[in-house]
Amino acid sequence: MMNVAVCDEDRLTLRQVVEKISHMKGTSVCEGYDNFQELIQALRSGRYQIVFLSMDWKNSCERYGLQTARQIYKISPDIKVIYMTANPQQVVEQLFLEPVNRSGFLVKPVEGEILTKYIEYFVRGGGKQDLNDSLIIRNKGVMQLIRFDEILYMESSGHTVGVRTRTKNLYCYGSLGKFKELLPEYFVQCHKSYLVNMKEIRCLERNCISTIQGDRIPVSKSRYGDTRERYFRYMEGIRLAGEMK
């Protein structure tokens, strides 16, 4: 049974969503908050496993919705957060550039059928590998979701970042440093302009990395030591994991 919280400044939406979820199988508690500070305080006690969080606040989405999303992530990356908004494109762009819990999106007005599907999904144990395993980028004006494991490496040039996957090359506006914060530990920055997926390294040399796909990526002198240490540590972890099986 799951404990669910709903947080929305719009009390009508808040009441409707809480009432719908309260009657669903698999939920033991569903409680509503119209103040994000009270929600954060309750989450620190470990009370909820799922949060439906509105991103539409009167004063500022950045100040309230996004700030709350960041705080939830700091409390626990395991809390499933489904974001509710009347402006999905703007919210999606913001959230996928932040280290926050991302388990789903609902467009207001919220439909009961979609709510039911989310609850059923999490009750069945879904969401262990959810949107937190992915990046979303704007490529030629189109938002695209890319799983971390699909990324071979990322390359920056000016204000543009190129994302090389096994099947395509994508380009988006941004900085390599910002993407580095969002990527998992198996990505290493071997050069000021390159981030590499260590799962894809075939050979590490002093001045370059050869990938399984045949790419050659430069390694700067200043980053070689850290790259070498992190890669050896990564490979040692793979070896130990194999011995434990």
PDB file of C-alpha atoms in Angstrom:
ATOM      1  CA  MET A   1       0.000   0.000   0.000  1.00  0.00           C
ATOM      2  CA  MET A   2       1.282   3.442  -0.947  1.00  0.00           C
ATOM      3  CA  ASN A   3       1.089   6.730   0.922  1.00  0.00           C
ATOM      4  CA  VAL A   4       0.421   9.607  -1.483  1.00  0.00           C
ATOM      5  CA  ALA A   5       0.679  13.395  -1.139  1.00  0.00           C
ATOM      6  CA  VAL A   6      -0.807  15.985  -3.483  1.00  0.00           C
ATOM      7  CA  CYS A   7       0.467  19.578  -3.449  1.00  0.00           C
ATOM      8  CA  ASP A   8      -1.319  22.351  -5.363  1.00  0.00           C
ATOM      9  CA  GLU A   9      -2.087  25.974  -4.632  1.00  0.00           C
ATOM     10  CA  ASP A  10      -5.376  25.625  -6.541  1.00  0.00           C
ATOM     11  CA  ARG A  11      -7.621  24.176  -3.856  1.00  0.00           C
ATOM     12  CA  LEU A  12     -10.254  22.974  -6.314  1.00  0.00           C
ATOM     13  CA  THR A  13      -7.707  20.915  -8.252  1.00  0.00           C
ATOM     14  CA  LEU A  14      -6.172  19.762  -4.968  1.00  0.00           C
ATOM     15  CA  ARG A  15      -9.499  18.510  -3.604  1.00  0.00           C
ATOM     16  CA  GLN A  16     -10.449  16.768  -6.849  1.00  0.00           C
ATOM     17  CA  VAL A  17      -7.128  14.920  -7.197  1.00  0.00           C
ATOM     18  CA  VAL A  18      -7.060  13.871  -3.534  1.00  0.00           C
ATOM     19  CA  GLU A  19     -10.637  12.540  -3.748  1.00  0.00           C
ATOM     20  CA  LYS A  20      -9.886  10.522  -6.882  1.00  0.00           C
ATOM     21  CA  ILE A  21      -6.707   8.957  -5.494  1.00  0.00           C
ATOM     22  CA  SER A  22      -8.248   8.233  -2.082  1.00  0.00           C
ATOM     23  CA  HIS A  23     -10.698   5.780  -3.686  1.00  0.00           C
ATOM     24  CA  MET A  24      -8.059   3.893  -5.660  1.00  0.00           C
ATOM     25  CA  LYS A  25      -6.804   0.431  -4.792  1.00  0.00           C
ATOM     26  CA  GLY A  26      -3.250   0.294  -3.521  1.00  0.00           C
ATOM     27  CA  THR A  27      -3.286   3.598  -1.638  1.00  0.00           C
ATOM     28  CA  SER A  28      -3.566   3.634   2.152  1.00  0.00           C
ATOM     29  CA  VAL A  29      -3.246   7.409   2.608  1.00  0.00           C
ATOM     30  CA  CYS A  30      -3.746  10.365   0.264  1.00  0.00           C
ATOM     31  CA  GLU A  31      -3.357  13.824   1.784  1.00  0.00           C
ATOM     32  CA  GLY A  32      -3.383  17.271   0.240  1.00  0.00           C
ATOM     33  CA  TYR A  33      -1.178  20.334   0.775  1.00  0.00           C
ATOM     34  CA  ASP A  34      -1.671  23.840  -0.551  1.00  0.00           C
ATOM     35  CA  ASN A  35       1.644  24.955   0.931  1.00  0.00           C
ATOM     36  CA  PHE A  36       4.902  23.474  -0.349  1.00  0.00           C
ATOM     37  CA  GLN A  37       6.716  24.161   2.944  1.00  0.00           C
ATOM     38  CA  GLU A  38       4.289  21.911   4.833  1.00  0.00           C
ATOM     39  CA  LEU A  39       4.773  19.217   2.171  1.00  0.00           C
ATOM     40  CA  ILE A  40       8.575  19.341   2.561  1.00  0.00           C
ATOM     41  CA  GLN A  41       8.267  19.034   6.337  1.00  0.00           C
ATOM     42  CA  ALA A  42       6.034  15.959   5.968  1.00  0.00           C
ATOM     43  CA  LEU A  43       8.385  14.353   3.430  1.00  0.00           C
ATOM     44  CA  ARG A  44      11.313  14.636   5.837  1.00  0.00           C
ATOM     45  CA  SER A  45       9.475  12.261   8.154  1.00  0.00           C
ATOM     46  CA  GLY A  46       9.365   9.628   5.397  1.00  0.00           C
ATOM     47  CA  ARG A  47       5.567   9.688   5.291  1.00  0.00           C
ATOM     48  CA  TYR A  48       5.000   9.453   1.512  1.00  0.00           C
ATOM     49  CA  GLN A  49       6.289   7.324  -1.355  1.00  0.00           C
ATOM     50  CA  ILE A  50       4.478   9.235  -4.133  1.00  0.00           C
ATOM     51  CA  VAL A  51       3.960  12.975  -4.606  1.00  0.00           C
ATOM     52  CA  PHE A  52       1.755  14.686  -7.168  1.00  0.00           C
ATOM     53  CA  LEU A  53       3.260  18.191  -7.340  1.00  0.00           C
ATOM     54  CA  SER A  54       1.825  21.202  -9.140  1.00  0.00           C
ATOM     55  CA  MET A  55       4.290  23.387 -11.014  1.00  0.00           C
ATOM     56  CA  ASP A  56       1.748  26.186 -11.507  1.00  0.00           C
ATOM     57  CA  TRP A  57       2.153  28.677  -8.674  1.00  0.00           C
ATOM     58  CA  LYS A  58       0.960  32.279  -8.901  1.00  0.00           C
ATOM     59  CA  ASN A  59       4.242  33.949  -8.062  1.00  0.00           C
ATOM     60  CA  SER A  60       6.819  31.919  -9.983  1.00  0.00           C
ATOM     61  CA  CYS A  61       7.312  28.356 -11.220  1.00  0.00           C
ATOM     62  CA  GLU A  62      11.060  28.749 -10.647  1.00  0.00           C
ATOM     63  CA  ARG A  63      10.672  29.927  -7.083  1.00  0.00           C
ATOM     64  CA  TYR A  64       8.023  27.482  -5.923  1.00  0.00           C
ATOM     65  CA  GLY A  65       7.508  24.439  -8.138  1.00  0.00           C
ATOM     66  CA  LEU A  66      11.130  23.970  -9.197  1.00  0.00           C
ATOM     67  CA  GLN A  67      12.479  24.873  -5.762  1.00  0.00           C
ATOM     68  CA  THR A  68      10.210  22.256  -4.197  1.00  0.00           C
ATOM     69  CA  ALA A  69      11.332  19.675  -6.775  1.00  0.00           C
ATOM     70  CA  ARG A  70      14.973  20.283  -5.850  1.00  0.00           C
ATOM     71  CA  GLN A  71      14.238  19.923  -2.138  1.00  0.00           C
ATOM     72  CA  ILE A  72      12.372  16.648  -2.641  1.00  0.00           C
ATOM     73  CA  TYR A  73      15.367  15.229  -4.498  1.00  0.00           C
ATOM     74  CA  LYS A  74      17.666  16.203  -1.610  1.00  0.00           C
ATOM     75  CA  ILE A  75      15.337  14.535   0.904  1.00  0.00           C
ATOM     76  CA  SER A  76      15.170  11.285  -1.092  1.00  0.00           C
ATOM     77  CA  PRO A  77      15.804  10.462  -4.776  1.00  0.00           C
ATOM     78  CA  ASP A  78      13.487   7.445  -4.297  1.00  0.00           C
ATOM     79  CA  ILE A  79      10.299   9.461  -3.813  1.00  0.00           C
ATOM     80  CA  LYS A  80       8.218   9.213  -6.982  1.00  0.00           C
ATOM     81  CA  VAL A  81       7.178  12.685  -8.149  1.00  0.00           C
ATOM     82  CA  ILE A  82       4.542  13.238 -10.821  1.00  0.00           C
ATOM     83  CA  TYR A  83       4.410  16.851 -11.961  1.00  0.00           C
ATOM     84  CA  MET A  84       1.079  18.513 -12.749  1.00  0.00           C
ATOM     85  CA  THR A  85       0.941  21.545 -15.011  1.00  0.00           C
ATOM     86  CA  ALA A  86      -1.106  23.445 -17.545  1.00  0.00           C
ATOM     87  CA  ASN A  87       2.129  24.380 -19.378  1.00  0.00           C
ATOM     88  CA  PRO A  88       3.858  21.030 -20.023  1.00  0.00           C
ATOM     89  CA  GLN A  89       6.537  22.125 -22.500  1.00  0.00           C
ATOM     90  CA  GLN A  90       7.907  24.871 -20.258  1.00  0.00           C
ATOM     91  CA  VAL A  91       7.909  22.592 -17.206  1.00  0.00           C
ATOM     92  CA  VAL A  92       9.524  19.657 -19.009  1.00  0.00           C
ATOM     93  CA  GLU A  93      12.372  21.858 -20.238  1.00  0.00           C
ATOM     94  CA  GLN A  94      13.066  23.126 -16.731  1.00  0.00           C
ATOM     95  CA  LEU A  95      12.869  19.792 -14.952  1.00  0.00           C
ATOM     96  CA  PHE A  96      15.111  17.883 -17.341  1.00  0.00           C
ATOM     97  CA  LEU A  97      17.902  20.380 -16.752  1.00  0.00           C
ATOM     98  CA  GLU A  98      17.819  19.805 -12.999  1.00  0.00           C
ATOM     99  CA  PRO A  99      18.739  16.904 -10.696  1.00  0.00           C
ATOM    100  CA  VAL A 100      15.168  16.251  -9.539  1.00  0.00           C
ATOM    101  CA  ASN A 101      12.875  13.241  -9.117  1.00  0.00           C
ATOM    102  CA  ARG A 102      11.065  12.680 -12.417  1.00  0.00           C
ATOM    103  CA  SER A 103       8.502   9.903 -12.535  1.00  0.00           C
ATOM    104  CA  GLY A 104       5.788  11.389 -14.708  1.00  0.00           C
ATOM    105  CA  PHE A 105       3.790  14.380 -15.943  1.00  0.00           C
ATOM    106  CA  LEU A 106       0.087  15.203 -15.878  1.00  0.00           C
ATOM    107  CA  VAL A 107      -1.557  17.953 -17.888  1.00  0.00           C
ATOM    108  CA  LYS A 108      -4.255  19.935 -16.100  1.00  0.00           C
ATOM    109  CA  PRO A 109      -7.151  19.434 -15.843  1.00  0.00           C
ATOM    110  CA  VAL A 110      -6.111  16.039 -14.528  1.00  0.00           C
ATOM    111  CA  GLU A 111      -8.020  13.024 -15.853  1.00  0.00           C
ATOM    112  CA  GLY A 112      -9.011  10.275 -13.425  1.00  0.00           C
ATOM    113  CA  GLU A 113      -8.055   7.502 -15.871  1.00  0.00           C
ATOM    114  CA  ILE A 114      -4.457   8.738 -16.106  1.00  0.00           C
ATOM    115  CA  LEU A 115      -4.249   9.081 -12.323  1.00  0.00           C
ATOM    116  CA  THR A 116      -5.380   5.483 -11.965  1.00  0.00           C
ATOM    117  CA  LYS A 117      -2.727   4.268 -14.404  1.00  0.00           C
ATOM    118  CA  TYR A 118       0.030   6.026 -12.460  1.00  0.00           C
ATOM    119  CA  ILE A 119      -1.090   4.593  -9.128  1.00  0.00           C
ATOM    120  CA  GLU A 120      -1.453   1.083 -10.558  1.00  0.00           C
ATOM    121  CA  TYR A 121       1.989   1.346 -12.142  1.00  0.00           C
ATOM    122  CA  PHE A 122       3.726   2.270  -8.889  1.00  0.00           C
ATOM    123  CA  VAL A 123       1.757  -0.240  -6.831  1.00  0.00           C
ATOM    124  CA  ARG A 124       3.021  -2.953  -9.214  1.00  0.00           C
ATOM    125  CA  GLY A 125       6.569  -1.838  -8.455  1.00  0.00           C
ATOM    126  CA  GLY A 126       7.078   0.288 -11.540  1.00  0.00           C
ATOM    127  CA  GLY A 127       9.267   3.356 -11.653  1.00  0.00           C
ATOM    128  CA  LYS A 128      12.479   1.729 -10.450  1.00  0.00           C
ATOM    129  CA  GLN A 129      13.949   2.802 -13.768  1.00  0.00           C
ATOM    130  CA  ASP A 130      12.019   5.887 -14.699  1.00  0.00           C
ATOM    131  CA  LEU A 131      12.693   9.269 -16.245  1.00  0.00           C
ATOM    132  CA  ASN A 132      15.605   9.783 -13.852  1.00  0.00           C
ATOM    133  CA  ASP A 133      17.542   7.408 -16.150  1.00  0.00           C
ATOM    134  CA  SER A 134      17.241   9.826 -19.051  1.00  0.00           C
ATOM    135  CA  LEU A 135      18.049  13.244 -20.418  1.00  0.00           C
ATOM    136  CA  ILE A 136      15.703  15.377 -22.428  1.00  0.00           C
ATOM    137  CA  ILE A 137      17.151  17.810 -24.940  1.00  0.00           C
ATOM    138  CA  ARG A 138      15.745  20.196 -27.513  1.00  0.00           C
ATOM    139  CA  ASN A 139      17.102  19.122 -30.891  1.00  0.00           C
ATOM    140  CA  LYS A 140      16.043  21.326 -33.824  1.00  0.00           C
ATOM    141  CA  GLY A 141      13.093  22.582 -31.821  1.00  0.00           C
ATOM    142  CA  VAL A 142      11.900  19.097 -30.851  1.00  0.00           C
ATOM    143  CA  MET A 143      12.110  17.719 -27.310  1.00  0.00           C
ATOM    144  CA  GLN A 144      13.773  14.296 -27.282  1.00  0.00           C
ATOM    145  CA  LEU A 145      14.221  11.811 -24.437  1.00  0.00           C
ATOM    146  CA  ILE A 146      17.537   9.927 -24.392  1.00  0.00           C
ATOM    147  CA  ARG A 147      18.453   7.188 -21.939  1.00  0.00           C
ATOM    148  CA  PHE A 148      21.873   7.577 -20.330  1.00  0.00           C
ATOM    149  CA  ASP A 149      22.961   4.163 -21.602  1.00  0.00           C
ATOM    150  CA  GLU A 150      22.336   5.264 -25.193  1.00  0.00           C
ATOM    151  CA  ILE A 151      24.831   8.147 -24.958  1.00  0.00           C
ATOM    152  CA  LEU A 152      28.345   7.367 -26.200  1.00  0.00           C
ATOM    153  CA  TYR A 153      29.824  10.784 -25.520  1.00  0.00           C
ATOM    154  CA  MET A 154      29.007  14.493 -25.449  1.00  0.00           C
ATOM    155  CA  GLU A 155      31.023  17.241 -27.095  1.00  0.00           C
ATOM    156  CA  SER A 156      30.743  20.991 -26.525  1.00  0.00           C
ATOM    157  CA  SER A 157      31.500  23.719 -29.027  1.00  0.00           C
ATOM    158  CA  GLY A 158      30.724  27.251 -27.935  1.00  0.00           C
ATOM    159  CA  HIS A 159      27.185  27.280 -26.582  1.00  0.00           C
ATOM    160  CA  THR A 160      26.240  24.045 -28.371  1.00  0.00           C
ATOM    161  CA  VAL A 161      26.508  20.505 -27.015  1.00  0.00           C
ATOM    162  CA  GLY A 162      26.566  17.552 -29.381  1.00  0.00           C
ATOM    163  CA  VAL A 163      25.181  14.249 -28.109  1.00  0.00           C
ATOM    164  CA  ARG A 164      26.463  11.162 -29.901  1.00  0.00           C
ATOM    165  CA  THR A 165      24.336   8.031 -29.499  1.00  0.00           C
ATOM    166  CA  ARG A 166      24.610   4.639 -31.182  1.00  0.00           C
ATOM    167  CA  THR A 167      22.153   5.663 -33.875  1.00  0.00           C
ATOM    168  CA  LYS A 168      22.283   9.444 -34.282  1.00  0.00           C
ATOM    169  CA  ASN A 169      23.913  12.773 -33.512  1.00  0.00           C
ATOM    170  CA  LEU A 170      21.845  15.384 -31.668  1.00  0.00           C
ATOM    171  CA  TYR A 171      22.646  19.014 -30.935  1.00  0.00           C
ATOM    172  CA  CYS A 172      21.264  21.330 -28.298  1.00  0.00           C
ATOM    173  CA  TYR A 173      21.970  24.638 -26.591  1.00  0.00           C
ATOM    174  CA  GLY A 174      23.683  24.379 -23.198  1.00  0.00           C
ATOM    175  CA  SER A 175      26.934  23.803 -21.358  1.00  0.00           C
ATOM    176  CA  LEU A 176      28.873  20.603 -20.766  1.00  0.00           C
ATOM    177  CA  GLY A 177      29.181  21.489 -17.071  1.00  0.00           C
ATOM    178  CA  LYS A 178      25.412  21.556 -16.671  1.00  0.00           C
ATOM    179  CA  PHE A 179      24.971  18.188 -18.342  1.00  0.00           C
ATOM    180  CA  LYS A 180      27.786  16.727 -16.241  1.00  0.00           C
ATOM    181  CA  GLU A 181      25.727  17.405 -13.097  1.00  0.00           C
ATOM    182  CA  LEU A 182      22.857  15.339 -14.503  1.00  0.00           C
ATOM    183  CA  LEU A 183      24.804  12.345 -15.792  1.00  0.00           C
ATOM    184  CA  PRO A 184      25.568   9.232 -13.687  1.00  0.00           C
ATOM    185  CA  GLU A 185      28.994   8.355 -12.273  1.00  0.00           C
ATOM    186  CA  TYR A 186      30.018   6.218 -15.243  1.00  0.00           C
ATOM    187  CA  PHE A 187      30.509   9.374 -17.345  1.00  0.00           C
ATOM    188  CA  VAL A 188      33.953  10.984 -17.130  1.00  0.00           C
ATOM    189  CA  GLN A 189      35.129  14.354 -18.411  1.00  0.00           C
ATOM    190  CA  CYS A 190      38.423  13.581 -20.135  1.00  0.00           C
ATOM    191  CA  HIS A 191      38.728  16.983 -21.826  1.00  0.00           C
ATOM    192  CA  LYS A 192      37.184  20.401 -21.303  1.00  0.00           C
ATOM    193  CA  SER A 193      35.026  19.729 -24.364  1.00  0.00           C
ATOM    194  CA  TYR A 194      34.202  16.023 -23.907  1.00  0.00           C
ATOM    195  CA  LEU A 195      32.191  13.768 -21.578  1.00  0.00           C
ATOM    196  CA  VAL A 196      32.532  10.039 -22.250  1.00  0.00           C
ATOM    197  CA  ASN A 197      30.429   7.051 -21.218  1.00  0.00           C
ATOM    198  CA  MET A 198      33.001   4.708 -19.615  1.00  0.00           C
ATOM    199  CA  LYS A 199      30.880   1.710 -20.617  1.00  0.00           C
ATOM    200  CA  GLU A 200      31.843   2.528 -24.210  1.00  0.00           C
ATOM    201  CA  ILE A 201      35.632   2.798 -23.728  1.00  0.00           C
ATOM    202  CA  ARG A 202      37.678   0.180 -25.568  1.00  0.00           C
ATOM    203  CA  CYS A 203      41.114   1.632 -24.806  1.00  0.00           C
ATOM    204  CA  LEU A 204      42.410   4.538 -22.706  1.00  0.00           C
ATOM    205  CA  GLU A 205      45.707   6.041 -23.816  1.00  0.00           C
ATOM    206  CA  ARG A 206      47.575   9.058 -22.497  1.00  0.00           C
ATOM    207  CA  ASN A 207      46.242  11.436 -25.110  1.00  0.00           C
ATOM    208  CA  CYS A 208      43.058   9.795 -26.381  1.00  0.00           C
ATOM    209  CA  ILE A 209      40.202   7.370 -25.750  1.00  0.00           C
ATOM    210  CA  SER A 210      39.177   4.787 -28.330  1.00  0.00           C
ATOM    211  CA  THR A 211      35.550   3.765 -28.071  1.00  0.00           C
ATOM    212  CA  ILE A 212      33.911   0.464 -28.942  1.00  0.00           C
ATOM    213  CA  GLN A 213      32.213   2.250 -31.854  1.00  0.00           C
ATOM    214  CA  GLY A 214      35.590   3.347 -33.259  1.00  0.00           C
ATOM    215  CA  ASP A 215      35.584   7.008 -32.200  1.00  0.00           C
ATOM    216  CA  ARG A 216      38.780   8.638 -30.951  1.00  0.00           C
ATOM    217  CA  ILE A 217      38.247  11.240 -28.244  1.00  0.00           C
ATOM    218  CA  PRO A 218      41.033  13.551 -26.999  1.00  0.00           C
ATOM    219  CA  VAL A 219      42.262  13.359 -23.402  1.00  0.00           C
ATOM    220  CA  SER A 220      43.854  16.546 -22.082  1.00  0.00           C
ATOM    221  CA  LYS A 221      47.076  16.444 -20.044  1.00  0.00           C
ATOM    222  CA  SER A 222      45.384  18.108 -17.083  1.00  0.00           C
ATOM    223  CA  ARG A 223      42.568  15.523 -17.000  1.00  0.00           C
ATOM    224  CA  TYR A 224      44.468  12.350 -17.832  1.00  0.00           C
ATOM    225  CA  GLY A 225      45.269  11.433 -14.212  1.00  0.00           C
ATOM    226  CA  ASP A 226      41.683  11.814 -13.011  1.00  0.00           C
ATOM    227  CA  THR A 227      40.323  10.051 -16.106  1.00  0.00           C
ATOM    228  CA  ARG A 228      42.704   7.123 -15.652  1.00  0.00           C
ATOM    229  CA  GLU A 229      41.905   6.789 -11.934  1.00  0.00           C
ATOM    230  CA  ARG A 230      38.142   6.923 -12.465  1.00  0.00           C
ATOM    231  CA  TYR A 231      38.249   4.478 -15.359  1.00  0.00           C
ATOM    232  CA  PHE A 232      40.342   1.958 -13.417  1.00  0.00           C
ATOM    233  CA  ARG A 233      37.987   2.310 -10.447  1.00  0.00           C
ATOM    234  CA  TYR A 234      35.008   1.760 -12.743  1.00  0.00           C
ATOM    235  CA  MET A 235      36.597  -1.359 -14.268  1.00  0.00           C
ATOM    236  CA  GLU A 236      37.459  -2.713 -10.829  1.00  0.00           C
ATOM    237  CA  GLY A 237      33.825  -2.288  -9.820  1.00  0.00           C
ATOM    238  CA  ILE A 238      32.761  -4.259 -12.898  1.00  0.00           C
ATOM    239  CA  ARG A 239      35.232  -7.036 -12.033  1.00  0.00           C
ATOM    240  CA  LEU A 240      34.080  -7.285  -8.408  1.00  0.00           C
ATOM    241  CA  ALA A 241      30.435  -7.318  -9.461  1.00  0.00           C
ATOM    242  CA  GLY A 242      31.185 -10.204 -11.798  1.00  0.00           C
ATOM    243  CA  GLU A 243      32.901 -12.200  -9.050  1.00  0.00           C
ATOM    244  CA  MET A 244      29.900 -11.774  -6.741  1.00  0.00           C
ATOM    245  CA  LYS A 245      27.494 -13.370  -9.241  1.00  0.00           C
TER     246      LYS A 245
END
